[in-house]
Structure formats: C-alpha cells, structure tokens
Coordinates of C-alpha atoms and ligand atoms in Angstrom, one line a residue:
X52 CA -17.0 -43.1 36.9
X53 CA -19.3 -43.9 39.8
X54 CA -21.5 -40.8 39.3
X55 CA -22.5 -41.6 35.7
X56 CA -22.9 -45.3 36.4
X57 CA -25.5 -44.2 38.9
X58 CA -27.3 -42.1 36.3
X59 CA -27.6 -45.1 34.1
X60 CA -29.0 -47.3 36.8
X61 CA -31.6 -44.7 37.7
X62 CA -32.5 -44.3 34.1
X63 CA -32.8 -48.1 33.6
X64 CA -35.0 -48.6 36.6
X65 CA -37.3 -45.7 35.8
X66 CA -37.7 -46.5 32.1
X67 CA -38.9 -49.9 32.9
X68 CA -41.8 -48.5 34.9
X69 CA -42.7 -46.0 32.3
X70 CA -45.6 -46.7 29.9
X71 CA -45.2 -44.5 26.9
X72 CA -48.0 -42.3 25.9
X73 CA -46.8 -41.7 22.3
X74 CA -47.1 -45.2 21.1
X75 CA -49.0 -44.2 17.9
X76 CA -45.7 -43.4 16.2
X77 CA -43.2 -46.2 15.4
X78 CA -39.8 -45.9 14.1
X79 CA -39.3 -48.3 11.3
X80 CA -35.5 -48.0 10.9
X81 CA -33.0 -45.9 12.8
X82 CA -29.2 -45.4 12.1
X83 CA -27.2 -43.6 14.7
X84 CA -23.5 -42.5 14.1
X85 CA -21.3 -41.2 16.9
X86 CA -18.3 -39.3 15.9
X87 CA -15.6 -39.2 18.4
X88 CA -12.8 -38.0 16.3
X89 CA -12.5 -34.7 18.1
X90 CA -13.4 -33.1 21.3
X91 CA -16.7 -32.1 19.9
X92 CA -19.0 -35.2 19.8
X93 CA -21.4 -35.3 16.8
X94 CA -24.3 -37.7 16.8
X95 CA -26.2 -38.1 13.6
X96 CA -29.5 -39.9 13.6
X97 CA -31.3 -41.0 10.5
X98 CA -34.7 -42.6 11.0
X99 CA -38.1 -43.1 9.4
X100 CA -41.1 -42.5 11.5
X101 CA -44.6 -44.0 10.8
X102 CA -48.0 -43.0 12.2
X103 CA -49.7 -46.3 13.0
X104 CA -52.6 -44.6 15.0
X105 CA -55.7 -42.9 13.7
X106 CA -55.1 -39.3 14.9
X107 CA -52.8 -37.1 12.8
X108 CA -49.4 -36.2 14.6
X109 CA -47.7 -32.8 14.3
X110 CA -44.7 -33.4 16.5
X111 CA -41.9 -36.0 16.9
X112 CA -40.2 -36.2 20.3
X113 CA -36.4 -36.8 20.8
X114 CA -35.1 -37.7 24.2
X115 CA -31.6 -37.5 25.6
X116 CA -30.3 -38.6 29.1
X117 CA -29.8 -35.5 31.2
X118 CA -26.0 -35.8 31.4
X119 CA -25.8 -35.6 27.6
X120 CA -28.5 -33.0 27.4
X121 CA -26.6 -30.7 29.8
X122 CA -23.8 -30.7 27.3
X123 CA -25.9 -30.5 24.1
X124 CA -24.5 -27.5 22.1
X125 CA -26.7 -27.8 19.0
X126 CA -29.7 -29.9 18.0
X127 CA -31.1 -29.7 14.5
X128 CA -33.5 -31.8 12.6
X129 CA -34.6 -31.8 8.8
X130 CA -37.3 -33.8 7.3
X131 CA -37.4 -35.3 3.8
X132 CA -40.2 -36.9 2.0
X133 CA -39.9 -40.0 -0.2
X134 CA -36.7 -42.0 -0.3
X135 CA -33.5 -42.6 -2.3
X136 CA -33.5 -40.7 -5.5
X137 CA -37.2 -39.5 -5.1
X138 CA -36.2 -37.8 -1.8
X139 CA -37.7 -34.3 -1.7
X140 CA -35.8 -31.1 -0.5
X141 CA -34.9 -31.0 3.3
X142 CA -37.2 -28.9 5.5
X143 CA -35.8 -27.6 8.8
X144 CA -37.9 -28.7 11.8
X145 CA -38.2 -26.2 14.7
X146 CA -37.2 -27.8 17.9
X147 CA -38.1 -26.8 21.5
X148 CA -37.8 -28.5 25.0
X149 CA -41.1 -30.0 25.9
X150 CA -40.9 -32.0 29.1
X151 CA -44.0 -34.2 29.7
X152 CA -45.2 -34.5 33.4
X153 CA -44.9 -38.3 33.4
X154 CA -41.4 -38.4 31.9
X155 CA -38.8 -40.9 33.5
X156 CA -36.3 -38.8 35.5
X157 CA -33.0 -37.9 33.9
X158 CA -34.4 -37.7 30.4
X159 CA -34.7 -34.4 28.5
X160 CA -37.5 -34.2 25.9
X161 CA -37.2 -32.2 22.6
X162 CA -40.2 -31.7 20.3
X163 CA -39.6 -31.3 16.6
X164 CA -42.6 -29.7 14.8
X165 CA -43.4 -31.4 11.5
X166 CA -43.9 -29.3 8.2
X167 CA -47.3 -30.8 8.0
X168 CA -49.4 -33.3 10.0
X169 CA -48.6 -36.9 9.6
X170 CA -51.9 -38.8 8.8
X171 CA -52.7 -42.4 9.5
X172 CA -50.4 -44.8 7.9
X173 CA -48.1 -42.0 6.5
X174 CA -44.3 -41.8 7.1
X175 CA -41.6 -39.3 7.1
X176 CA -37.7 -39.4 7.0
X177 CA -36.0 -37.3 9.6
X178 CA -32.3 -36.6 10.0
X179 CA -31.0 -35.2 13.3
X180 CA -27.7 -33.8 14.2
X181 CA -26.8 -33.4 17.9
X182 CA -23.5 -31.8 18.9
X183 CA -22.2 -32.4 22.4
X184 CA -19.3 -30.8 24.3
X185 CA -17.5 -32.0 27.4
X186 CA -18.8 -35.6 27.1
X187 CA -15.3 -37.1 26.6
X188 CA -13.7 -37.7 30.0
X189 CA -9.9 -38.0 30.1
X190 CA -9.0 -41.2 31.9
X191 CA -6.6 -41.2 33.5
X192 CA -7.2 -37.5 34.3
X193 CA -3.5 -36.7 34.4
X194 CA -0.6 -37.8 32.2
X195 CA 3.0 -36.9 31.7
X196 CA 4.6 -35.2 28.7
X197 CA 5.3 -38.5 26.9
X198 CA 2.0 -40.2 27.5
X199 CA -0.9 -40.3 25.1
X200 CA -4.4 -39.0 26.2
X201 CA -7.1 -41.7 26.9
X202 CA -10.8 -40.8 26.9
X203 CA -14.0 -42.4 28.1
X204 CA -17.3 -42.1 26.3
X205 CA -20.5 -43.7 27.5
X206 CA -23.9 -44.0 25.9
X207 CA -26.5 -46.5 25.2
X208 CA -26.4 -49.0 22.3
X209 CA -30.1 -48.5 21.9
X210 CA -31.3 -44.9 21.2
X211 CA -33.4 -43.8 24.0
X212 CA -36.5 -43.2 21.9
X213 CA -39.9 -42.7 23.3
X214 CA -41.3 -44.8 20.5
X215 CA -41.0 -48.4 19.6
X216 CA -38.1 -49.1 17.1
X217 CA -38.4 -51.8 14.6
X218 CA -34.8 -52.0 13.8
X219 CA -31.8 -49.9 14.7
X220 CA -28.0 -49.8 14.6
X221 CA -25.2 -47.7 16.1
X222 CA -21.7 -46.9 14.7
X223 CA -19.0 -45.3 16.9
X224 CA -16.3 -43.7 14.9
X225 CA -12.9 -43.4 16.7
X226 CA -10.0 -41.1 15.9
X227 CA -7.7 -43.9 15.2
X228 CA -7.7 -47.7 14.6
X229 CA -6.7 -48.3 18.3
X230 CA -9.1 -48.8 21.2
X231 CA -8.3 -49.5 24.9
X232 CA -11.5 -51.2 25.6
X233 CA -15.2 -51.2 24.6
X234 CA -18.4 -52.9 25.8
X235 CA -19.1 -56.0 23.9
X236 CA -22.8 -56.8 23.3
X237 CA -24.4 -59.3 20.9
X238 CA -23.9 -58.1 17.4
X239 CA -20.7 -56.1 18.3
X240 CA -18.0 -55.6 15.6
X241 CA -14.8 -53.6 15.7
X242 CA -13.1 -53.0 12.3
X243 CA -11.0 -50.2 11.1
X244 CA -11.6 -47.3 13.4
X245 CA -15.3 -48.2 13.9
X246 CA -17.3 -50.1 16.5
X247 CA -20.7 -51.3 15.2
X248 CA -23.6 -52.2 17.5
X249 CA -26.6 -54.0 16.0
X250 CA -28.7 -54.2 14.1
X251 CA -31.1 -54.7 16.9
X252 CA -34.7 -55.6 16.1
X253 CA -38.0 -54.8 17.9
X254 CA -36.9 -52.7 20.7
X255 CA -39.5 -51.2 23.1
X256 CA -39.6 -47.5 23.8
X257 CA -36.8 -46.4 26.3
X258 CA -34.8 -49.5 26.0
X259 CA -31.3 -48.8 27.3
X260 CA -28.1 -50.8 27.0
X261 CA -25.1 -49.0 28.3
X262 CA -21.8 -49.0 26.4
X263 CA -18.5 -47.6 27.4
X264 CA -15.6 -46.9 25.0
X265 CA -12.1 -46.1 26.2
X266 CA -9.9 -44.9 23.4
X267 CA -6.8 -42.9 22.8
X268 CA -7.0 -39.5 21.1
X269 CA -4.3 -37.0 20.6
X270 CA -6.5 -34.6 18.8
X271 CA -6.2 -31.0 19.9
X272 CA -8.6 -30.2 22.7
X273 CA -8.6 -26.5 22.3
X274 CA -11.1 -24.8 24.5
X275 CA -11.6 -21.0 24.3
X276 CA -12.7 -20.2 27.8
X277 CA -13.6 -16.8 26.4
X278 CA -13.6 -15.3 23.0
X279 CA -14.4 -11.7 22.3
X280 CA -14.9 -11.0 18.5
X281 CA -15.2 -7.4 17.5
X282 CA -16.5 -6.5 14.0
X283 CA -16.2 -2.9 13.2
X284 CA -17.9 -1.6 10.1
X285 CA -16.4 1.4 8.3
X286 CA -18.4 2.8 5.4
X287 CA -15.2 3.9 3.9
X288 CA -14.7 0.3 2.7
X289 CA -13.5 -2.0 5.5
X290 CA -14.8 -4.4 7.9
X291 CA -12.3 -4.9 10.8
X292 CA -12.3 -8.0 12.7
X293 CA -10.5 -8.4 16.1
X294 CA -10.6 -11.6 18.1
X295 CA -9.4 -12.0 21.6
X296 CA -8.8 -15.5 22.7
X297 CA -8.4 -17.0 26.2
X298 CA -7.4 -20.6 25.5
X299 CA -6.9 -23.8 27.5
X300 CA -5.7 -27.2 26.5
X301 CA -8.9 -29.0 27.7
X302 CA -7.6 -32.6 27.6
X303 CA -5.9 -34.7 30.2
X304 CA -3.9 -32.5 32.6
X305 CA -0.2 -32.6 32.3
X306 CA 1.8 -33.7 35.3
X307 CA 5.5 -33.9 36.0
X308 CA 8.2 -31.7 34.6
X309 CA 8.1 -30.4 31.2
X310 CA 11.3 -30.8 29.3
X311 CA 11.6 -28.6 26.3
X312 CA 14.7 -30.4 25.2
X313 CA 12.8 -33.8 25.0
X314 CA 10.0 -32.1 23.3
X315 CA 12.2 -30.6 20.6
X316 CA 14.2 -33.7 20.1
X317 CA 11.1 -35.9 19.6
X318 CA 8.1 -33.7 19.5
X319 CA 5.6 -36.5 18.3
X320 CA 6.7 -38.9 21.1
X321 CA 7.6 -36.5 23.9
X322 CA 4.5 -34.3 23.5
X323 CA 1.9 -36.4 21.6
X324 CA -0.9 -34.6 23.3
X325 CA 0.5 -31.2 22.9
X326 CA -1.2 -28.5 20.9
X327 CA 1.5 -27.0 18.5
X328 CA -0.4 -24.8 16.3
X329 CA -3.9 -23.6 15.5
X330 CA -5.4 -23.2 12.1
X331 CA -7.7 -20.2 11.4
X332 CA -9.7 -20.3 8.3
X333 CA -10.4 -16.8 7.4
X334 CA -12.5 -15.5 4.6
X335 CA -11.0 -15.0 1.1
X336 CA -9.5 -11.5 0.6
X337 CA -8.7 -11.1 4.3
X338 CA -5.9 -8.5 4.6
X339 CA -3.6 -6.9 7.2
X340 CA -3.6 -10.0 9.2
X341 CA -1.8 -9.9 12.6
X342 CA -1.3 -12.2 15.5
X343 CA -0.1 -11.0 18.9
X344 CA -0.1 -11.7 22.6
X345 CA 0.7 -9.7 25.7
X346 CA 4.4 -9.7 24.8
X347 CA 4.0 -8.4 21.2
X348 CA 3.7 -9.7 17.7
X349 CA 4.2 -13.4 17.2
X350 CA 5.9 -13.9 13.9
X351 CA 5.5 -17.7 13.8
X352 CA 2.4 -17.7 11.6
X353 CA 2.1 -18.8 8.0
X354 CA -0.5 -17.6 5.6
X355 CA -1.9 -19.5 2.5
X356 CA -4.4 -17.8 0.5
X357 CA -6.5 -18.7 -2.5
X358 CA -9.7 -17.4 -4.1
X359 CA -12.0 -19.4 -1.6
X360 CA -10.2 -18.9 1.7
X361 CA -7.2 -17.6 3.6
X362 CA -5.6 -20.2 5.8
X363 CA -3.5 -18.9 8.8
X364 CA -1.3 -21.3 10.8
X365 CA -0.8 -19.8 14.1
X366 CA 2.0 -21.0 16.4
X367 CA 1.9 -20.1 20.1
X368 CA 5.1 -19.3 21.7
X369 CA 5.2 -22.6 23.5
X370 CA 3.5 -26.0 22.8
X371 CA 0.4 -26.4 25.1
X372 CA -0.1 -29.4 27.2
X373 CA -3.2 -30.4 29.1
X374 CA -4.4 -27.7 31.4
X375 CA -2.0 -25.0 29.9
X376 CA -3.4 -21.7 29.0
X377 CA -2.6 -18.9 26.6
X378 CA -4.2 -15.5 25.6
X379 CA -3.7 -14.0 22.2
X380 CA -5.4 -11.6 19.6
X381 CA -5.8 -12.0 15.9
X382 CA -7.0 -9.2 13.7
X383 CA -7.8 -8.9 10.0
X384 CA -9.6 -6.6 7.6
X385 CA -12.2 -7.7 5.1
X386 CA -13.5 -5.7 2.1
X387 CA -16.7 -4.1 3.0
X388 CA -18.6 -4.9 -0.3
X389 CA -18.3 -8.6 0.5
X390 CA -20.3 -8.3 3.8
X391 CA -22.4 -5.2 3.8
X392 CA -25.5 -5.0 1.6
X393 CA -28.4 -2.6 0.9
X394 CA -32.0 -3.5 0.9
X395 CA -34.4 -0.7 0.3
X396 CA -33.6 1.9 2.9
X397 CA -31.7 -0.3 5.3
X398 CA -28.3 -1.8 5.2
X399 CA -27.3 -5.2 6.5
X400 CA -24.1 -6.9 7.5
X401 CA -24.1 -10.6 6.6
X402 CA -21.1 -12.4 8.2
X403 CA -20.3 -15.6 10.1
X404 CA -21.0 -15.9 13.7
X405 CA -18.3 -18.1 15.4
X406 CA -14.5 -18.5 15.5
X407 CA -12.7 -19.3 12.4
X408 CA -10.5 -21.8 14.0
X409 CA -10.8 -25.5 13.3
X410 CA -12.5 -27.6 16.0
X411 CA -12.2 -25.0 18.8
X412 CA -15.0 -25.1 21.4
X413 CA -15.8 -21.7 22.7
X414 CA -17.3 -21.7 26.2
X415 CA -18.2 -18.1 26.2
X416 CA -18.5 -16.0 23.0
X417 CA -19.1 -12.3 23.0
X418 CA -19.7 -10.8 19.7
X419 CA -19.7 -7.0 19.3
X420 CA -20.7 -5.4 16.0
X421 CA -19.6 -1.8 16.0
X422 CA -21.7 0.3 13.6
X423 CA -20.9 3.7 12.2
X424 CA -21.9 6.7 14.2
X425 CA -25.4 7.7 13.4
X426 CA -26.8 4.2 12.7
X427 CA -30.3 3.7 13.9
X428 CA -33.2 1.4 13.8
X429 CA -30.9 -1.6 14.5
X430 CA -32.0 -5.2 14.6
X431 CA -30.1 -8.5 14.7
X432 CA -31.0 -11.9 13.4
X433 CA -29.2 -14.9 14.5
X434 CA -30.3 -18.4 13.4
X435 CA -30.2 -19.7 17.1
X436 CA -31.0 -18.3 20.5
X437 CA -28.5 -15.9 21.9
X438 CA -28.4 -13.1 24.5
X439 CA -28.5 -9.6 23.0
X440 CA -27.8 -6.1 24.3
X441 CA -26.5 -2.8 23.0
X442 CA -23.8 -0.5 24.1
X443 CA -21.9 2.6 22.6
X444 CA -18.3 2.5 21.6
X445 CA -16.1 5.6 21.4
X446 CA -13.2 6.2 19.2
X447 CA -11.4 9.2 17.7
X448 CA -13.6 11.9 16.2
X449 CA -16.8 10.4 17.7
X450 CA -19.3 12.8 19.2
X451 CA -22.3 10.6 20.0
X452 CA -20.4 7.2 19.9
X453 CA -21.0 4.3 17.7
X454 CA -24.0 2.0 18.4
X455 CA -22.7 -1.5 19.2
X456 CA -24.7 -4.7 19.1
X457 CA -23.5 -7.2 21.8
X458 CA -24.4 -10.9 21.3
X459 CA -23.5 -13.5 23.8
X460 CA -23.6 -17.3 23.6
X461 CA -22.3 -20.1 25.6
X462 CA -21.0 -23.5 24.2
X463 CA -20.3 -22.4 20.7
X464 CA -19.1 -25.2 18.3
X465 CA -18.1 -24.9 14.7
X466 CA -21.7 -25.8 13.6
X467 CA -22.7 -22.3 15.0
X468 CA -20.4 -20.6 12.4
X469 CA -23.5 -19.7 10.4
X470 CA -24.3 -16.3 8.8
X471 CA -26.1 -13.8 10.9
X472 CA -27.4 -10.3 10.0
X473 CA -27.4 -6.9 11.5
X474 CA -29.8 -4.6 9.9
X475 CA -29.6 -0.8 10.4
X476 CA -30.6 2.5 8.8
X477 CA -28.0 5.1 8.1
X478 CA -28.1 8.4 6.4
X479 CA -25.4 9.2 4.0
X480 CA -25.3 12.6 5.5
X481 CA -23.9 11.1 8.7
X482 CA -21.2 9.7 6.6
X483 CA -20.1 13.2 5.9
X484 CA -19.9 14.1 9.7
X485 CA -16.4 13.0 10.2
X486 CA -14.9 14.4 6.9
X487 CA -16.8 17.6 7.5
X488 CA -15.3 17.8 11.0
X489 CA -12.0 17.1 9.6
X490 CA -12.4 19.7 6.8
X491 CA -13.6 22.3 9.4
X492 CA -10.7 21.4 11.6
X493 CA -8.2 21.8 8.8
X494 CA -10.0 25.0 7.5
X495 CA -9.6 26.6 11.0
X496 CA -6.1 25.4 11.1
X497 CA -5.3 27.1 7.8
X498 CA -7.1 30.3 8.8
X499 CA -5.1 30.4 12.0
X500 CA -2.0 29.9 9.9
X501 CA -2.9 32.7 7.6
X502 CA -3.5 35.0 10.6
X503 CA -0.2 34.0 12.1
X504 CA 1.6 34.7 8.8
X505 CA 0.1 38.2 8.6
X506 CA 0.5 39.0 12.3
X507 CA 3.3 41.5 12.9
X508 CA 5.8 39.3 14.6
X509 CA 8.3 40.0 11.9
X510 CA 7.9 43.7 10.8
X511 CA 6.8 43.9 7.2
X512 CA 7.0 47.4 5.8
X513 CA 3.6 47.7 4.4
X514 CA 1.8 46.4 7.6
X515 CA -0.4 48.6 9.5
X516 CA 1.5 48.1 12.7
X517 CA 4.6 49.2 11.0
X518 CA 3.0 52.4 9.8
X519 CA 1.5 52.8 13.3
X520 CA 4.9 52.4 14.8
X521 CA 6.4 55.0 12.3
X522 CA 3.6 57.4 13.2
X523 CA 4.2 56.9 16.9
X524 CA 7.8 57.5 16.5
X525 CA 7.0 60.7 14.6
X526 CA 4.7 61.8 17.5
X527 CA 7.2 61.1 20.0
X528 CA 9.9 63.2 18.1
X529 CA 7.5 66.1 17.7
X530 CA 6.7 66.0 21.5
X531 CA 10.5 66.0 22.1
X532 CA 11.0 69.1 19.9
X533 CA 8.0 70.9 21.6
X534 CA 9.5 70.1 25.0
X535 CA 12.8 71.8 23.7
X536 CA 10.9 74.9 22.7
X537 CA 9.0 75.0 26.0
X538 CA 12.3 74.7 27.9
X539 CA 13.7 77.5 25.9
X540 CA 10.7 79.6 26.7
X541 CA 11.0 79.0 30.3
X542 CA 14.6 80.2 30.1
X543 CA 13.5 83.4 28.4
X544 CA 10.9 83.8 31.1
X545 CA 13.7 83.5 33.8
X546 CA 15.7 86.1 31.9
X547 CA 12.7 88.5 31.8
X548 CA 12.1 88.0 35.5
X549 CA 15.7 88.7 36.2
X550 CA 15.6 91.9 34.2
X551 CA 12.5 93.1 36.0
X552 CA 14.2 92.5 39.3
X553 CA 17.2 94.5 37.9
X554 CA 14.7 97.2 36.9
X555 CA 13.2 97.5 40.2
X556 CA 16.8 97.8 41.9
X557 CA 18.5 100.1 39.3
X558 CA 15.5 101.8 37.6
X559 CA 17.4 101.2 34.2
X560 CA 14.3 101.2 32.0
X561 CA 16.2 101.1 28.7
X562 CA 18.0 97.9 29.6
X563 CA 14.9 96.3 30.6
X564 CA 13.1 97.3 27.4
X565 CA 15.9 95.9 25.3
X566 CA 15.6 92.5 27.2
X567 CA 11.9 92.5 26.7
X568 CA 12.2 93.1 23.0
X569 CA 14.6 90.3 22.3
X570 CA 12.4 88.0 24.4
X571 CA 9.4 88.9 22.4
X572 CA 11.2 88.2 19.3
X573 CA 12.4 84.8 20.5
X574 CA 8.9 83.9 21.8
X575 CA 7.5 84.8 18.4
X576 CA 10.1 82.5 16.7
X577 CA 9.2 79.8 19.2
X578 CA 5.5 80.1 18.5
X579 CA 6.3 80.0 14.7
X580 CA 8.5 76.9 15.3
X581 CA 5.9 75.0 17.3
X582 CA 3.0 75.5 15.0
X583 CA 3.9 72.8 12.4
X584 CA 4.8 70.5 15.2
X585 CA 1.3 70.9 16.7
X586 CA -0.2 70.5 13.3
X587 CA 1.6 67.1 13.0
X588 CA 0.3 66.1 16.5
X589 CA -3.3 67.1 15.5
X590 CA -3.2 65.2 12.2
X591 CA -1.6 62.0 13.6
X592 CA -4.1 59.3 14.8
X593 CA -1.4 58.0 17.2
X594 CA -1.5 61.2 19.1
X595 CA -5.3 61.3 19.4
X596 CA -5.3 59.9 22.9
X597 CA -2.7 62.2 24.2
X598 CA -4.0 65.5 23.0
X599 CA -6.6 67.4 24.9
X600 CA -10.1 67.3 23.4
X601 CA -10.1 70.9 22.6
X602 CA -7.3 70.6 20.2
X603 CA -9.1 68.2 17.9
Ligands
NAG366 C1 2.8 -5.9 14.9 O1 2.5 -6.0 13.5 C2 1.7 -5.0 13.0 C3 1.4 -5.4 11.6 O2 2.5 -6.2 11.0 C4 2.4 -3.6 13.1 O3 1.6 -2.7 12.5 C5 2.5 -3.3 14.6 O4 3.2 -2.1 14.7 C6 3.4 -4.5 15.2 N1 3.3 -4.3 16.7 C7 4.5 -4.4 17.5 C8 4.2 -4.2 18.8 O5 5.5 -4.9 17.0
NAG367 C1 -25.3 -14.3 3.7 O1 -24.2 -14.7 2.9 C2 -24.2 -16.1 2.6 C3 -22.9 -16.5 1.9 O2 -22.7 -15.6 1.0 C4 -25.5 -16.4 1.8 O3 -25.5 -17.8 1.4 C5 -26.7 -16.0 2.5 O4 -27.9 -16.2 1.7 C6 -26.7 -14.5 2.9 N1 -27.7 -14.2 3.8 C7 -28.5 -13.2 3.5 C8 -29.7 -13.0 4.4 O5 -28.3 -12.5 2.6
NAG368 C1 -19.0 -18.0 30.9 O1 -20.3 -17.8 31.1 C2 -20.9 -18.4 32.3 C3 -22.3 -18.3 32.1 O2 -22.7 -17.1 31.8 C4 -20.2 -17.7 33.4 O3 -20.6 -18.4 34.7 C5 -18.7 -18.0 33.4 O4 -18.0 -17.2 34.5 C6 -18.2 -17.4 32.1 N1 -16.8 -17.7 32.0 C7 -15.8 -16.7 31.6 C8 -14.5 -17.2 31.5 O5 -16.2 -15.6 31.3

C-alpha cells in the first residue's frame, strides 16, 4: 500500500506546479467507466474535445499515471463526427507514446493522431479503450481454502487529462453487489454493483483525486505465464493448432492445508476462489480436439458445438487455488478453406492471434506459424506491435524444412484476439514434392520386391540360374567320365611298361606285341569315348573358364 500512496503524493505535488501547454483544447464532456469484473481491468472513456484556440490541432494527448501505464496491455481510440443518430462511422486513431520534456513525473503521455485537423471552434467525439493487467492487488495477499479473495483498486476520481474538463463522471463496475470499502467523495453513490463518482464540473488539467476500492471477487484469475501456439498449415486441407499452456492462479495465494474432502463436500464454500474449469471458445468446425497434460489425456472435457463456435470445457485434474500451477496442451484441427486464401500469386492465412480461452491473461505468448516446405516471400501483418523472427521446422519427409514464422508478445489480453495474416508464395510443384518422394519410395520398394521375387532363392525350373546349375552339373559329370578314361589309360600305360620290362628280361617279342596290340585297341576306344565328352565341354558355357584357351 505504501508504495502506491507515495506515487499519488508525488503526482499530486507535481501536477499543481505544472502549467499545461496544451490549453487550446478543452474537453466538454467526459464519461469514464472502469470495469473490475475480471482480472483484466477495462477502462472506457467517451469524451468530446473542442478546439478553443486559433491554430488547428492534429493530435489529442492522453495521460496515464506511470504505475498504470506500466500495466497497459492495450490502448485504442476511435473518433466519430456528429452526435446521436447523426454520428458518422468510427475512425481508428493511431496512437504513439509522446512524452513532453516538461511533463510532471510519473505521467506517461500518448498522442492520438486525428483523421483531420481540428480547426478553430470545431469539436470531435473520441472513444478510448484502455486495458490494464496486474492492477488489482489481492488484499489480504494470502487466504485459506475457505476464504474469498479481496482486491484493492486505486485510481483518481478525476481523469488525469492534460486539458481542462468542463464536466466529467466516473463509474466503477464491481463483480458483485458487495464491497468491502470505497473512498467517499462528494457526489459518490453506490448502487447495485456500481460506484458512481461525479459529475464534477470545471476541473483544471491534471486534477487528481485518489480513490481506493476494496472489493471481493472470486472470478477466475487465470494467468498463462507462457503460451506457445503452433499453427501448422498443410495444403492437403488442414490447419493444425496446438497450444501449450503454463498456467497459474494469479489471485490471492492459498495458505494452510488443502482438504479435498472439504472441497468436494461444499465446493462453493470451501473453495470459492478456486478455478475449477476453463472454457475454450474454438472456431466452428474445429475437429480432432484433444486435451492432455504430462500424465496423459484428460478425459474430463465437454464439447458443445454449433454453427458459430465450438465450446470446450476443460477441467484440470485438480481445482486450482491461488499460486497453484498447471501445464497442459490442447490441440485441434481446422478446415483449411476457412483460413487460407489466395490473392493473385500469393496465399495468405487469416486467423486469430490470441488464446481462445475466456478471460485468460497471457504474460508471454509465442505464436509459430509453420508453412509448407517450399514457401517463400513470407510476410506477416499483425494489427499491433509484436516481435518477429523466422526459423525452420523439420518433420517427416522434409528435406529443406518448413519455414516458420515466430511472433512474440507480452501481456496478451482477449482484446488481442484479432485476425492477423501471414502472406507467402508457394509453387504447386512444391506441393508434389512429398507425394513424388512417396511415389518414388514406393516404386523403388516395388522394384525391389519384383527383383526379390525373381531372384533364385527358390529354384524355378525356367530360371537362368537353374539352367546354369544343370549345365554345371553336366560339366562336372563329363569331367568325371574323362577322369575315368584317363585313369584307365594310365593303367594300360602301366601294363605296356611292364610288358617292355618283361621283353628286356625274356626277349619274348610275340608276347609283347600282343600286349601292345590290345593296348592300342583300348586306347583307340578311349579316344573315341572321350571325343563326345570333350565336345560337350567345348560347347558348354559353364566350362569356358576351365578349358585351356586353345580348345575353344
Ligand atoms: C489421447 O487422445 C487422442 C485422441 O483421442 C489419441 O489419439 C491418443 O492416442 C491419446 N493418447 C494417450 C496417451 O492416451
Ligand atoms: C480475416 O477474417 C475475418 C473474419 O472472417 C474478416 O473479417 C477479415 O476481413 C479477414 N481479413 C482479411 C485481410 O481478409
Ligand atoms: C516472459 O518474457 C519476459 C520478457 O521477455 C521474460 O523476462 C520472462 O522471463 C518471460 N517469462 C517466461 C515464463 O518465459
């Protein structure tokens, strides 16, 4: 408490000494509404600005105390001309930070550029939406299972405008009709669940009147410390979304022991501040929805689908109390034709940016869009500032990898759930790469199968190897026969030698001649016998490598 009270003091002191330089503009009527019904605080401002000076004005400044500006997740302004039924169409005003040198400390300035200069005496209606996170402080900071959460909110009953304001009022909307305490000023009224301050008339620039509201709220304070959303495009008809959440209950921290029994017996009393479920609002025609954590699939989820949306109620494994954490992943497929469009030679993805969960604050969002392999000339257009980079993702069958756009943003609120686009060029030929690879793969597989079927592992009678084997058997048989003949020749030679030795000993020429004659006859027979065998060898291709060259 002490730290922000100090802020207020500093602001008050300095604002009194500050002479506004922008006094030509005057705000004639200002209505401010602060919505405290969820952890995300939304402030809407409606005012009419008038140029009372002589020089035309092209910018309107908005100022916020530093402690609020640090937690500003979104600031948007639109202008409308005319009033009531004659109000024209709203024009978005670009806004940028523009800090003057002589600003009082702890004030942050934003300049909204007008669609056209505001001349002398002219006026314009402006609507502003400012969304803040982390501006509700649990007080007490720690509670038990059975206690309700109480929060403190502090602001000024007067809008810290750099211009004089003729008349203004403030409405603070609470989550319920009960309030612990609130600052009572003149013209303060509490009715229903709203506290009204004002109207206050003729307030000088930078007037400040602190108010503090202390109120109960058991709305879910679900904070995603980190969310990684992956959107993968497949030109074969699907957009696959996978979201990894790292969630904490960001309300008052839970102390004391948790009794599941108490909780189950009376969940709304003994666990008023617990988060029991989360609602994800997925696009219509979302399919193949799953919800899992580190342990596995969580089956406690219900799906209600109609033509405009798909509601998924996710129930974590345990109720979450202040400070408790959980991690989980949800995934779903979307029909490609709802999100991918063609414009001339480029394609573009048009899909929402943020988390589909109701009232979840995402502290760090990383969004990855995985494009098909072969995409080029990639550009991203997001309607608010983000950090961008590119990387490459690999999955099955990828050669060069898939170009991946990475977008990072801190402090993402449901208002950021706007459409963004990723443009890229893609040749339809690239689309064929993977199927061609598959076809080639299958083709090689078939060829391999065919070769395998024809290979001679089982001997088929018409196959070349079977014939070769027969031929080789024949060659071997022939050689065997030749060897027999040669052996018999050698025997005859032995006999002839023996007869010659007999002849030299006995001198019996007749006997020797007879032996010689029969040997000659036998050798002639052998030669006759071997001729067809040699012919077989010469004609057989299998014998080619064993025959002397001169034989062929
Ligand atoms: C989880 O559910 C999905 C879809 O119902 C299923 O494909 C997957 O196999 C499941 N995983 C486990 C770990 O049970
Ligand atoms: C993206 O889609 C939304 C919703 O269908 C549509 O309103 C918006 O005009 C689209 N944006 C572009 C650039 O096509
Ligand atoms: C979120 O981003 C901020 C700033 O980039 C960084 O300091 C912080 O560590 C991040 N938190 C997580 C949980 O990644």
